[in-house]
Amino acid sequence: MKYISTRGAVPAIGFQDAVMTGLARDGGLFIPERIPDVRAHLAAWKTLAYGNLAYEIMRRYADLPERDLRALIDRSITSFRHPDVSPVVPLGDLHILELFHGPTLAFKDVALQFLGRLFEYVLAQSDRQLNILAATSGDTGSAAIAGVRGRRRMRIFVLYPLGRVSPIQERQMTTVPDENVFTAAVEGSFDDCQTIVKTLFRDLAFRDRVALGAVNSINWARLMSQVVYYFYAAFRVMERTGKDRVRFTVPTGNFGDIFAGYLAWRMGLPVGRLVLATNENDILSRFFNTGVYRRGRVTPTLSPSMDIQVASNFERYLYYCAGEDPRRVCEWMDRFRTTGELRVECRPGGGVDPLFAAGSADTPACLAAIRAMYESRGYLLDPHSAVGVHVAQSFLDPEEPMICLATAHPAKFDRAIQDATGRDLAHHPLLDALNDLPVRRTVLPASDQAVRAFLEEKIGAAN
Ligand SMILES: *Cc1c(COP(=O)(O)O)cnc(C)c1O
């Protein structure tokens, strides 16, 4: 499979290059030259175990020798504590797709456990090294560290805002003992961290000299590994209910997870609706309902991984929305860059795309959803998943069972659970065990000079 840019101004490249490059040089995102139609295989795939299904899907996108791809998938799966990797739990009208059985208890593990191993594999082939630099507001950092720790030829440097991530999130990042993991608490905001990362990536001489790399959510391999659980869950629920079509509700931030669902639909999975759920930061749900994509201010909420205004994967959807015309994508993105707004024509019935429905849940609605699910079913939702469950209620259809993605384990957000239920219910032995481990972190001022020096010192010391 070849990969092209959403902006159409760079030549097509192969899978390994697309994965290692991240952002295309024309500023666009890589997408496959064509999306494979797998409808003829659905019947045969229904009963496959997770790993075999992952292989069937990924081999259509990743040009790797069969044995190597299978080994990467099989080893990634061993990091998950559940034999099904992503089990689907029936809960009243809903089916909860639990994506939090990985090492850091968040859905990002599904992609990053694979991506870390894939990077290691590609680097070994070309005898290269990579120093990954990432900024995090919480969840991504620990999942990226878990994907890279102990891997050869790679180091990871994670910047997070000092005092502004939860104590659990900080412990998840700073108690990792591996020699290739470095965390720095920056005396500033998450935006400061992100600005520093962008500055260092723009310094091409520095970037080349230290072999800087990224694991952010625009990486194609992350999306590709997330497509798998849409198929897996749809098969389980169709089998369980006897229906031949399902819906998904996806708590959304950077439009990565739900874009994987969109890909599954384009590949031919019978999805009746993709329901996009946002918190108070509702730029995306407003877009799907009104056709207007307008930048706003970020409001901090109980679901911090969805506190995003400009969704980094959204351009991939725009490409298909534009009828795969990169010139229109460029026009839209130019307009958005200069005016903070872009507009897409709505259909006569309203809304941008008949596949998508969208809604949002504010903080009281999120807390109420956690409380209601706990009181009625004894099941704890984390605040991200609760936003999804709240929005899903408006789009139920008995003919198309609803699968709600549960993106984090509730124990990661114990304060919200306490607020919702009035009780200290959310624990997980993996997190409780972190309390006793020594913390390793460096505090740095919010300057790119300081971070540059930090990287150079650590990389130099190891060479
Ligand atoms: C990252 C994250 C999300 C949002 O996923 P996107 O791919 O950015 O839309 C939702 N929930 C949790 C727990 C996350 O960590």
Short mmCIF file of N, CA, C and O in Angstrom, two decimals, residues 31 42 251 369:
data_model
loop_
_atom_site.label_atom_id
_atom_site.label_comp_id
_atom_site.label_asym_id
_atom_site.label_seq_id
_atom_site.Cartn_x
_atom_site.Cartn_y
_atom_site.Cartn_z
N ILE A 31 -2.57 9.35 4.16
CA ILE A 31 -3.69 8.43 4.09
C ILE A 31 -3.37 7.39 3.02
O ILE A 31 -2.58 7.67 2.11
N LEU A 42 -16.12 -10.50 5.35
CA LEU A 42 -16.73 -10.30 6.67
C LEU A 42 -17.20 -11.62 7.28
O LEU A 42 -16.98 -11.89 8.47
N PRO A 251 -16.24 8.81 22.39
CA PRO A 251 -15.81 10.05 23.05
C PRO A 251 -14.58 10.60 22.32
O PRO A 251 -13.59 9.89 22.17
N ALA A 369 -24.32 10.71 34.33
CA ALA A 369 -24.20 9.45 33.59
C ALA A 369 -23.40 8.43 34.40
O ALA A 369 -23.75 7.24 34.45
#
